[in-house]
Short mmCIF file of C-alpha atoms in Angstrom, two decimals:
data_model
loop_
_atom_site.label_atom_id
_atom_site.label_comp_id
_atom_site.label_asym_id
_atom_site.label_seq_id
_atom_site.Cartn_x
_atom_site.Cartn_y
_atom_site.Cartn_z
CA MET A 476 0.03 -0.07 0.06
CA ASN A 477 1.44 3.35 -1.13
CA TRP A 478 1.20 6.15 1.47
CA THR A 479 1.50 9.76 0.52
CA ARG A 480 1.80 12.41 3.34
CA THR A 481 0.89 16.04 2.41
CA ALA A 482 0.11 19.29 4.42
CA VAL A 483 -3.72 20.30 4.11
CA ALA A 484 -5.60 23.26 5.10
CA VAL A 485 -8.87 22.22 7.14
CA VAL A 486 -11.39 25.01 7.15
CA GLY A 487 -13.37 24.83 10.77
CA THR A 488 -16.40 26.98 11.54
CA GLY A 489 -15.09 30.69 11.23
CA THR A 490 -11.37 29.53 11.73
CA LEU A 491 -8.87 28.52 9.33
CA TRP A 492 -5.98 26.21 10.34
CA LEU A 493 -2.92 25.61 8.69
CA GLY A 494 -0.02 23.49 9.18
CA GLY A 495 -1.46 21.73 12.03
CA ALA A 496 -3.03 19.01 9.71
CA ALA A 497 -1.88 16.04 7.91
CA ALA A 498 -3.45 13.72 4.94
CA ALA A 499 -2.83 9.93 4.42
CA VAL A 500 -3.95 8.93 0.86
CA ALA A 501 -4.38 5.06 0.43
CA GLN A 502 -3.70 4.50 -3.54
CA ASP A 503 -4.94 1.07 -3.32
CA GLY A 504 -8.39 1.76 -1.15
CA PRO A 505 -11.50 -0.07 -1.77
CA ARG A 506 -12.33 2.18 -4.68
CA GLY A 507 -9.35 1.60 -7.03
CA THR A 508 -6.05 -0.13 -7.39
CA ARG A 509 -2.50 1.12 -6.79
CA GLY A 510 -2.04 4.41 -8.14
CA ASP A 511 -5.70 4.89 -8.51
CA PRO A 512 -6.01 8.61 -7.14
CA GLY A 513 -9.74 7.75 -6.05
CA GLY A 514 -8.53 5.99 -2.81
CA VAL A 515 -9.19 6.73 0.89
CA GLN A 516 -7.96 10.02 2.27
CA VAL A 517 -7.80 10.67 5.75
CA LEU A 518 -7.48 14.51 6.92
CA LEU A 519 -6.49 15.03 10.37
CA ASN A 520 -6.60 18.34 11.88
CA GLY A 521 -4.70 18.93 15.11
CA ALA A 522 -2.64 15.54 14.89
CA PHE A 523 0.95 16.99 15.89
CA ASP A 524 2.09 17.47 19.56
CA ASN A 525 -1.37 16.77 21.03
CA ARG A 526 -1.20 16.69 24.75
CA PRO A 527 -3.29 13.95 26.72
CA GLY A 528 -7.16 15.53 26.37
CA GLU A 529 -6.74 17.30 23.33
CA LEU A 530 -9.19 16.73 20.37
CA ILE A 531 -8.27 15.31 16.79
CA ASP A 532 -10.36 16.11 14.16
CA ILE A 533 -10.58 12.83 11.81
CA ASP A 534 -12.24 13.45 8.17
CA VAL A 535 -12.13 10.19 5.91
CA ARG A 536 -12.98 10.57 2.31
CA GLY A 537 -13.43 8.21 -0.68
CA LEU A 538 -15.01 5.08 1.23
CA ARG A 539 -17.77 3.66 -0.97
CA ALA A 540 -19.18 1.81 1.82
CA ALA A 541 -19.46 4.03 4.78
CA SER A 542 -21.40 2.06 7.36
CA GLY A 543 -19.40 0.45 10.20
CA ALA A 544 -15.87 2.47 9.60
CA THR A 545 -14.00 2.99 12.70
CA VAL A 546 -10.66 4.21 13.93
CA THR A 547 -8.11 2.81 16.09
CA SER A 548 -5.15 4.12 17.77
CA PRO A 549 -2.92 3.31 21.01
CA VAL A 550 -3.67 7.00 22.05
CA PHE A 551 -7.64 6.51 22.46
CA ASP A 552 -9.41 4.63 24.93
CA ARG A 553 -11.42 2.71 22.58
CA ARG A 554 -12.56 2.39 19.11
CA VAL A 555 -13.94 5.15 17.54
CA ARG A 556 -16.80 5.11 15.23
CA LEU A 557 -17.03 7.36 12.00
CA ASP A 558 -20.17 9.14 11.31
CA PRO A 559 -21.27 10.25 7.75
CA TYR A 560 -21.79 13.57 6.90
CA ASP A 561 -23.29 15.38 4.03
CA ASP A 562 -23.60 18.91 4.47
CA PRO A 563 -20.00 20.31 4.37
CA GLY A 564 -20.98 23.89 4.87
CA ALA A 565 -22.52 23.10 8.38
CA ALA A 566 -19.66 20.38 9.05
CA GLY A 567 -16.97 22.87 8.11
CA ARG A 568 -14.85 20.39 6.09
CA GLY A 569 -14.79 22.38 3.07
CA GLY A 570 -16.64 20.30 0.38
CA GLY A 571 -18.04 16.80 -0.54
CA SER A 572 -19.04 14.26 1.80
CA GLY A 573 -17.34 11.69 4.07
CA LEU A 574 -16.87 10.14 7.53
CA HIS A 575 -15.99 12.21 10.66
CA ALA A 576 -15.17 12.03 14.28
CA ARG A 577 -13.33 14.12 16.86
CA PRO A 578 -12.11 11.90 19.58
CA ALA A 579 -9.93 13.15 22.84
CA VAL A 580 -6.45 11.86 23.22
CA SER A 581 -6.53 9.50 26.40
CA ALA A 582 -5.36 11.14 29.70
CA ARG A 583 -3.06 8.04 29.97
CA ALA A 584 -1.05 8.74 26.66
CA ARG A 585 2.51 9.11 26.98
CA PRO A 586 4.64 11.07 24.58
CA GLY A 587 5.67 9.38 21.39
CA THR A 588 4.52 8.70 18.03
CA TYR A 589 1.64 6.37 17.34
CA PRO A 590 -0.04 4.80 14.22
CA LEU A 591 -3.82 5.71 13.41
CA ARG A 592 -5.81 3.09 11.19
CA VAL A 593 -9.00 3.32 9.49
CA HIS A 594 -11.08 0.22 9.15
CA ALA A 595 -13.71 -0.60 6.82
CA GLY A 596 -15.08 -3.99 5.42
CA GLY A 597 -12.98 -5.85 7.70
CA ARG A 598 -9.65 -4.54 6.87
CA VAL A 599 -7.41 -1.33 7.31
CA VAL A 600 -7.90 1.04 4.51
CA ALA A 601 -6.00 3.76 5.35
CA GLU A 602 -3.29 4.65 8.01
CA GLU A 603 -1.53 7.83 9.46
CA GLN A 604 0.24 8.70 12.67
CA VAL A 605 -0.22 10.99 15.48
CA GLU A 606 2.39 12.89 17.97
CA ILE A 607 1.80 13.06 21.31
CA ARG A 608 3.68 15.28 23.86
CA ALA A 609 3.75 15.42 27.87
CA ALA A 610 0.83 17.16 29.86
CA ARG A 611 1.34 20.83 31.00
CA ARG A 612 0.33 22.33 34.22
CA PRO A 613 -2.33 24.69 34.38
CA GLU A 614 -1.43 28.18 32.84
CA PHE A 615 -2.91 31.69 33.60
CA ARG A 616 -2.05 34.32 30.88
CA VAL A 617 -3.11 38.13 30.77
CA GLY A 618 -2.20 39.74 27.51
CA VAL A 619 1.55 39.26 26.54
CA LYS A 620 4.01 38.75 29.30
CA ASP A 621 5.82 41.99 30.13
CA ASP A 622 3.72 44.15 27.83
CA VAL A 623 2.47 47.41 28.35
CA LEU A 624 -1.10 48.25 27.65
CA ARG A 625 -2.72 51.61 26.58
CA PRO A 626 -5.92 53.02 27.84
CA GLY A 627 -8.58 51.50 25.49
CA GLU A 628 -6.39 48.45 24.35
CA GLN A 629 -7.84 44.97 24.06
CA LEU A 630 -6.02 42.20 25.28
CA GLY A 631 -6.78 38.43 25.27
CA VAL A 632 -7.16 36.54 28.86
CA SER A 633 -6.87 32.69 29.16
CA TYR A 634 -6.80 29.86 31.40
CA ASP A 635 -5.65 26.69 30.17
CA ASP A 636 -6.15 23.90 32.69
CA LEU A 637 -5.74 20.72 30.49
CA TYR A 638 -4.03 18.85 33.20
CA PRO A 639 -5.28 15.26 34.94
CA GLY A 640 -7.31 16.22 37.94
CA GLU A 641 -8.53 19.68 37.05
CA THR A 642 -12.31 20.35 37.08
CA GLY A 643 -14.76 23.07 36.77
CA ASP A 644 -16.33 24.45 33.79
CA SER A 645 -16.74 28.40 34.33
CA PHE A 646 -13.83 30.70 35.58
CA ALA A 647 -13.81 34.41 36.02
CA ILE A 648 -11.35 37.35 36.25
CA ALA A 649 -11.42 40.69 38.32
CA SER A 650 -9.15 43.41 39.00
CA PRO A 651 -9.45 47.05 40.13
CA LEU A 652 -8.93 48.10 36.66
CA LEU A 653 -12.27 46.59 35.41
CA PRO A 654 -15.62 48.06 36.23
CA ALA A 655 -17.15 44.21 36.76
CA ALA A 656 -15.89 40.64 36.79
CA ILE A 657 -15.58 39.26 33.23
CA PRO A 658 -16.26 35.48 32.68
CA LEU A 659 -13.94 33.06 30.88
CA VAL A 660 -15.49 30.54 28.47
CA HIS A 661 -14.75 27.70 26.29
CA ASP A 662 -15.49 28.12 22.53
CA PRO A 663 -15.52 24.88 20.95
CA ARG A 664 -16.12 26.54 17.46
CA GLY A 665 -12.82 28.97 18.10
CA THR A 666 -9.05 28.64 17.36
CA HIS A 667 -8.85 26.46 20.69
CA TRP A 668 -11.39 23.83 19.70
CA ASN A 669 -9.02 21.05 20.04
CA ASN A 670 -8.44 21.88 23.71
CA PRO A 671 -11.60 21.32 25.61
CA ARG A 672 -10.38 23.25 28.73
CA MET A 673 -9.04 26.38 27.09
CA PHE A 674 -11.09 29.25 28.91
CA THR A 675 -10.59 32.76 27.25
CA ALA A 676 -12.03 36.28 27.22
CA LEU A 677 -11.35 39.43 25.13
CA VAL A 678 -10.77 42.22 27.73
CA SER A 679 -10.56 46.19 27.00
CA VAL A 680 -8.87 48.49 29.13
CA PRO A 681 -11.25 51.30 30.21
CA PRO A 682 -10.35 54.46 27.70
CA ASP A 683 -10.20 56.25 31.01
CA ALA A 684 -7.64 54.01 32.94
CA LYS A 685 -4.77 55.85 34.83
CA ASP A 686 -1.28 54.76 34.51
CA GLY A 687 -0.34 52.00 36.81
CA THR A 688 0.13 48.18 37.93
CA TYR A 689 -3.02 46.42 38.35
CA LYS A 690 -3.68 42.78 39.61
CA VAL A 691 -6.10 40.57 37.48
CA THR A 692 -7.00 37.59 39.49
CA LEU A 693 -8.60 34.63 38.09
CA THR A 694 -11.34 32.56 40.19
CA ALA A 695 -12.92 29.20 39.91
CA PRO A 696 -16.42 28.47 40.63
CA GLY A 697 -17.63 29.42 43.96
CA GLY A 698 -15.22 32.35 44.16
CA ARG A 699 -11.99 30.33 44.92
CA ARG A 700 -8.67 32.22 44.01
CA VAL A 701 -6.71 30.18 41.30
CA ASP A 702 -4.19 32.47 40.32
CA ALA A 703 -3.17 36.35 39.84
CA LYS A 704 -1.25 38.26 37.37
CA PRO A 705 0.11 42.00 37.07
CA LEU A 706 -1.20 44.05 34.21
CA VAL A 707 0.72 47.45 33.27
CA VAL A 708 -1.28 50.42 31.96
CA ARG A 709 0.48 53.25 30.69
CA ALA A 710 -0.86 56.07 28.43
CA ALA A 711 1.05 57.68 25.50
CA ARG A 712 3.34 60.58 26.37
CA PRO A 713 4.87 63.28 24.49
CA GLY A 714 7.63 61.54 22.18
CA ASP A 715 5.95 58.32 21.80
CA GLY A 716 4.98 57.30 18.53
CA ASP A 717 1.60 57.03 19.08
CA TYR A 718 0.99 60.02 21.19
CA VAL A 719 -0.14 62.07 18.31
CA GLY A 720 0.52 59.44 15.51
CA ARG A 721 0.84 60.26 11.91
CA ALA A 722 -2.58 60.76 10.62
CA ARG A 723 -3.91 61.85 7.23
CA GLY A 724 -7.32 62.38 6.21
CA PRO A 725 -10.06 62.48 6.16
CA ALA A 726 -10.57 61.75 2.62
CA PHE A 727 -13.47 60.35 0.47
CA PHE A 728 -14.14 57.89 -2.14
CA SER A 729 -17.37 56.69 -3.85
CA PHE A 730 -19.35 54.00 -2.34
CA GLU A 731 -18.47 51.35 -4.92
CA GLY A 732 -14.93 52.68 -5.52
CA ARG A 733 -11.76 51.42 -3.76
CA PRO A 734 -9.75 53.09 -1.07
CA GLU A 735 -6.84 54.10 -3.39
CA THR A 736 -9.05 56.65 -5.34
CA ALA A 737 -9.77 58.63 -2.27
CA ARG A 738 -9.42 62.27 -2.32
CA ALA A 739 -8.90 64.66 0.53
CA TYR A 740 -10.44 67.53 -1.62
CA GLY A 741 -12.86 67.95 -4.46
CA HIS A 742 -15.00 64.91 -3.68
CA ARG A 743 -18.72 65.19 -4.65
CA VAL A 744 -21.70 63.15 -3.45
CA PRO A 745 -25.48 63.96 -3.99
CA ALA A 746 -27.66 64.45 -0.90
CA GLY A 747 -29.22 61.12 -0.11
CA GLY A 748 -26.42 59.15 -1.73
CA THR A 749 -23.40 57.26 0.04
CA VAL A 750 -19.52 58.16 0.48
CA ASN A 751 -16.92 56.18 2.35
CA VAL A 752 -14.76 58.01 4.53
CA LEU A 753 -11.05 57.16 4.77
CA TRP A 754 -8.53 57.70 7.63
CA ARG A 755 -4.69 56.62 7.51
CA ASP A 756 -2.34 56.72 10.45
CA ALA A 757 1.14 55.39 10.32
CA ALA A 758 1.16 55.24 14.27
CA PRO A 759 -2.35 54.65 15.37
CA ASP A 760 -3.36 54.50 18.92
CA PRO A 761 -3.42 51.31 20.40
CA GLY A 762 -7.13 50.33 21.02
CA GLU A 763 -8.63 52.88 19.03
CA ASP A 764 -9.51 50.63 16.22
CA ASP A 765 -13.16 50.26 17.55
CA ARG A 766 -13.48 53.84 18.51
CA LEU A 767 -12.81 55.96 15.37
CA THR A 768 -15.77 57.77 14.01
CA ALA A 769 -16.36 60.41 11.47
CA THR A 770 -18.79 62.85 12.16
CA SER A 771 -20.61 65.68 10.07
CA PRO A 772 -23.83 67.79 9.77
CA ALA A 773 -24.27 66.34 6.40
CA PHE A 774 -24.34 62.68 7.67
CA GLU A 775 -27.26 60.78 9.09
CA ARG A 776 -25.40 59.50 11.93
CA PRO A 777 -21.76 59.26 13.15
CA VAL A 778 -19.82 56.87 11.05
CA PRO A 779 -17.80 54.12 12.80
CA LEU A 780 -14.39 53.68 10.63
CA ARG A 781 -13.17 50.10 10.62
CA ARG A 782 -9.51 49.06 9.96
CA ASP A 783 -8.87 47.46 6.71
CA GLU A 784 -7.59 44.05 7.45
CA SER A 785 -6.56 43.59 4.01
CA LYS A 786 -3.45 46.03 4.39
CA ALA A 787 -2.40 44.10 7.66
CA SER A 788 0.88 42.75 6.26
CA ASP A 789 1.65 44.81 2.95
CA GLY A 790 3.78 47.14 4.63
CA ASP A 791 1.35 50.33 3.95
CA ASP A 792 0.21 52.62 6.71
CA PRO A 793 -2.74 51.19 8.62
CA ARG A 794 -6.22 52.59 7.26
CA TYR A 795 -9.63 52.92 8.05
CA TYR A 796 -12.97 53.64 6.29
CA GLY A 797 -16.61 53.28 6.63
CA PRO A 798 -19.94 54.13 4.46
CA ALA A 799 -21.61 57.39 5.58
CA ARG A 800 -25.18 58.05 4.10
CA VAL A 801 -25.74 61.78 3.38
CA ARG A 802 -29.07 63.22 4.58
CA VAL A 803 -31.80 63.58 2.16
CA GLY A 804 -32.97 67.11 1.27
CA LEU A 805 -29.48 68.69 2.11
CA GLU A 806 -28.98 71.83 0.58
CA PRO A 807 -25.67 71.81 -2.09
CA GLY A 808 -22.73 73.43 -0.63
CA ARG A 809 -19.75 72.37 1.39
CA TYR A 810 -20.08 70.52 4.70
CA PRO A 811 -17.40 69.56 7.15
CA VAL A 812 -16.31 66.07 8.09
CA THR A 813 -14.41 65.50 11.48
CA VAL A 814 -12.51 62.93 12.89
CA ILE A 815 -11.03 62.87 16.50
CA SER A 816 -8.37 60.14 17.51
CA HIS A 817 -5.55 59.57 19.92
CA HIS A 818 -7.67 60.04 22.97
CA GLY A 819 -8.46 63.69 21.69
CA ARG A 820 -5.24 64.81 21.04
CA VAL A 821 -5.74 64.72 17.10
CA LYS A 822 -8.52 66.59 15.57
CA ARG A 823 -8.89 66.75 11.60
CA THR A 824 -11.54 68.22 9.65
CA GLY A 825 -12.11 67.98 5.66
CA ASN A 826 -14.87 69.28 3.52
CA LEU A 827 -17.21 67.32 1.51
CA GLN A 828 -18.96 68.94 -1.41
CA ILE A 829 -22.87 67.94 -1.48
CA THR A 830 -24.65 68.38 -4.79
CA GLY A 831 -28.47 67.99 -5.77
CA ALA A 832 -30.08 64.81 -4.88
CA ALA A 833 -29.48 61.99 -7.33
CA VAL A 834 -32.68 61.00 -9.40
CA GLY A 835 -33.13 57.73 -7.25
CA ALA A 836 -32.91 59.73 -3.97
CA LEU A 837 -35.66 62.33 -5.39
CA ALA A 838 -37.70 59.19 -6.32
CA ALA A 839 -37.66 57.68 -3.07
CA LYS A 840 -38.23 60.96 -1.40
CA ALA A 841 -41.06 61.74 -3.41
CA VAL A 842 -42.94 58.35 -3.03
CA GLY A 843 -42.56 59.12 0.73
CA ASP A 844 -43.46 56.76 4.03
CA ASP A 845 -47.07 56.41 2.77
CA GLY A 846 -45.92 54.67 -0.53
CA PRO A 847 -46.96 55.43 -3.97
CA GLY A 848 -50.33 55.77 -5.44
CA PRO A 849 -52.38 52.89 -7.61
CA ALA A 850 -51.00 54.39 -10.61
CA VAL A 851 -47.28 54.95 -9.95
CA ILE A 852 -44.49 53.82 -12.22
CA VAL A 853 -40.94 53.68 -10.89
CA ALA A 854 -38.25 53.06 -13.10
CA GLY A 855 -34.99 52.70 -11.04
CA THR A 856 -31.52 53.70 -12.06
CA GLY A 857 -28.55 51.62 -12.78
CA ALA A 858 -29.28 47.98 -14.41
CA GLY A 859 -32.75 48.18 -14.25
CA LEU A 860 -32.88 51.45 -15.94
CA ALA A 861 -30.85 50.33 -18.87
CA VAL A 862 -32.92 47.06 -19.22
CA LEU A 863 -36.31 48.99 -19.23
CA ALA A 864 -34.83 51.63 -21.70
CA ALA A 865 -33.70 48.71 -24.37
CA GLY A 866 -36.97 46.73 -23.99
CA THR A 867 -39.17 50.01 -24.48
CA GLY A 868 -37.27 52.70 -26.30
CA ALA A 869 -38.28 55.37 -23.99
CA VAL A 870 -38.14 55.62 -19.96
CA VAL A 871 -41.12 57.51 -18.09
CA LEU A 872 -40.46 58.17 -14.45
CA LEU A 873 -43.82 58.97 -12.92
CA VAL A 874 -44.32 59.52 -9.14
CA ARG A 875 -47.64 60.40 -7.49
CA ARG A 876 -47.83 62.04 -4.20
CA ARG A 877 -50.74 63.20 -2.27
CA GLY A 878 -52.96 63.11 -5.18
CA ARG A 879 -50.75 65.11 -7.73
CA ALA A 880 -48.67 63.41 -10.62
CA THR A 881 -45.22 64.61 -11.53
CA ALA A 882 -43.29 63.66 -14.48
CA HIS A 883 -39.46 63.96 -14.69
#
C-alpha cells in the first residue's frame, strides 16, 4: 500500500487552521487499485504535538461503503466510530461528503508517535500517525508577558488547565482596573477547539484608565482564587510614536470605489447618496480600532471607521474607512467632516461637497413613507433602467404623491 503524506488546510467554523493537519492517501483503497487517485483520504487536523485530553479532528473521504467504518489508535481509550456527513457547509470541512469523528487523546497517553488506522469492510484501508507530547501544568495568561497596555487597548485573557485532575467549567477574572468581573468561557468553534479546557475572554482596558500596575485575579466556581497576574497600563506621552501618531485624512471615495481613489479635496456626493470616509495613521493609538468615527452635519449619523485588514501585512500604513449616508434633502454646499483620534489629541476636519439629490434619491423622497399611489410607475436607475430603456425605447418616471402626479 502506497502512503503519501502532505500538508493540508482544514477549514473549521469561522477559523482556518494551517500546518496543523496531515493527509494520508491510500492509493489501493476500496475504490481503486494501486496508483488510482480515487483511494481513501484521511485528513487529520490537530494531529501533531497533542497533549493528553486534546481533540483530533478526523475526516475520511473516498470510502464507498461508509457503514461500520471505525478508527483505532493506541492514543484512544476505545475504538472510534466514524459518522457520515452530507452537509459540508455545516460540518465545516470544505466540500463533498465523508466520515467524521473528533475523539480526545487518552489522559493516559504517553509522549511519542503512534499509528492511527481506519477500518472498513474488515480491513485497514488507511493509516496515519499522531504525535503526543507530555501534559502541561495549568497556565493563566493576561495579554503578552511584560507588555505595557494603553488605555482603551484590548487584550486576550486565557486559562488553560488541560491537566489530569483539573475540574470546573466556569472561571472569571476580576481587577480594580475593570468595572465588573468578566467570565472566561470555552468556545468549541473557536481557534482553541482542540483544547476542551481552554477558557478565554477578550478584555478592553477602560479608555480613562490611569497609569499603574493592576492585579488581575482568576477565580474558579464558588469564588476560589486560582491565580493572579500583573497588568501594566501607561498612557502615551509626548515623544511616544502613538501620542499623536501620523494621521492623514479624512479623505473620501465613492461607495462602489476603492480606498486608493480617495480624495481629500473636491469629492462630490449627492444628497441622499453614500460616500466612504477614509482615515490613515502610520502610528495609530493602540485600542482605537473600534473607536474611530467620522462626524458631519451632512451625515445621518456618526460613521464608525473600521480597520482595513487587507492592509495588515503589505507594509502600508494602517487605514480605516466606513460608508456614510448623506441626509436626504440637504442643501448643496460644502460640509465639514471631522475625525478625532488619539484620545482627543488629534482632530482633523475635511470638507465634502454635497450636490443636488440623485434621481433615485428624489424618487424615494417623492414616494414618501405612505408609498406610491395605485397608478405609480417607478423606473430605477442603474442596470434596471438600462434594461427598461432597451425594451421600450423610452423611459418614463412617474411619481404620484398626495394625489398630484409629476413627470420627470
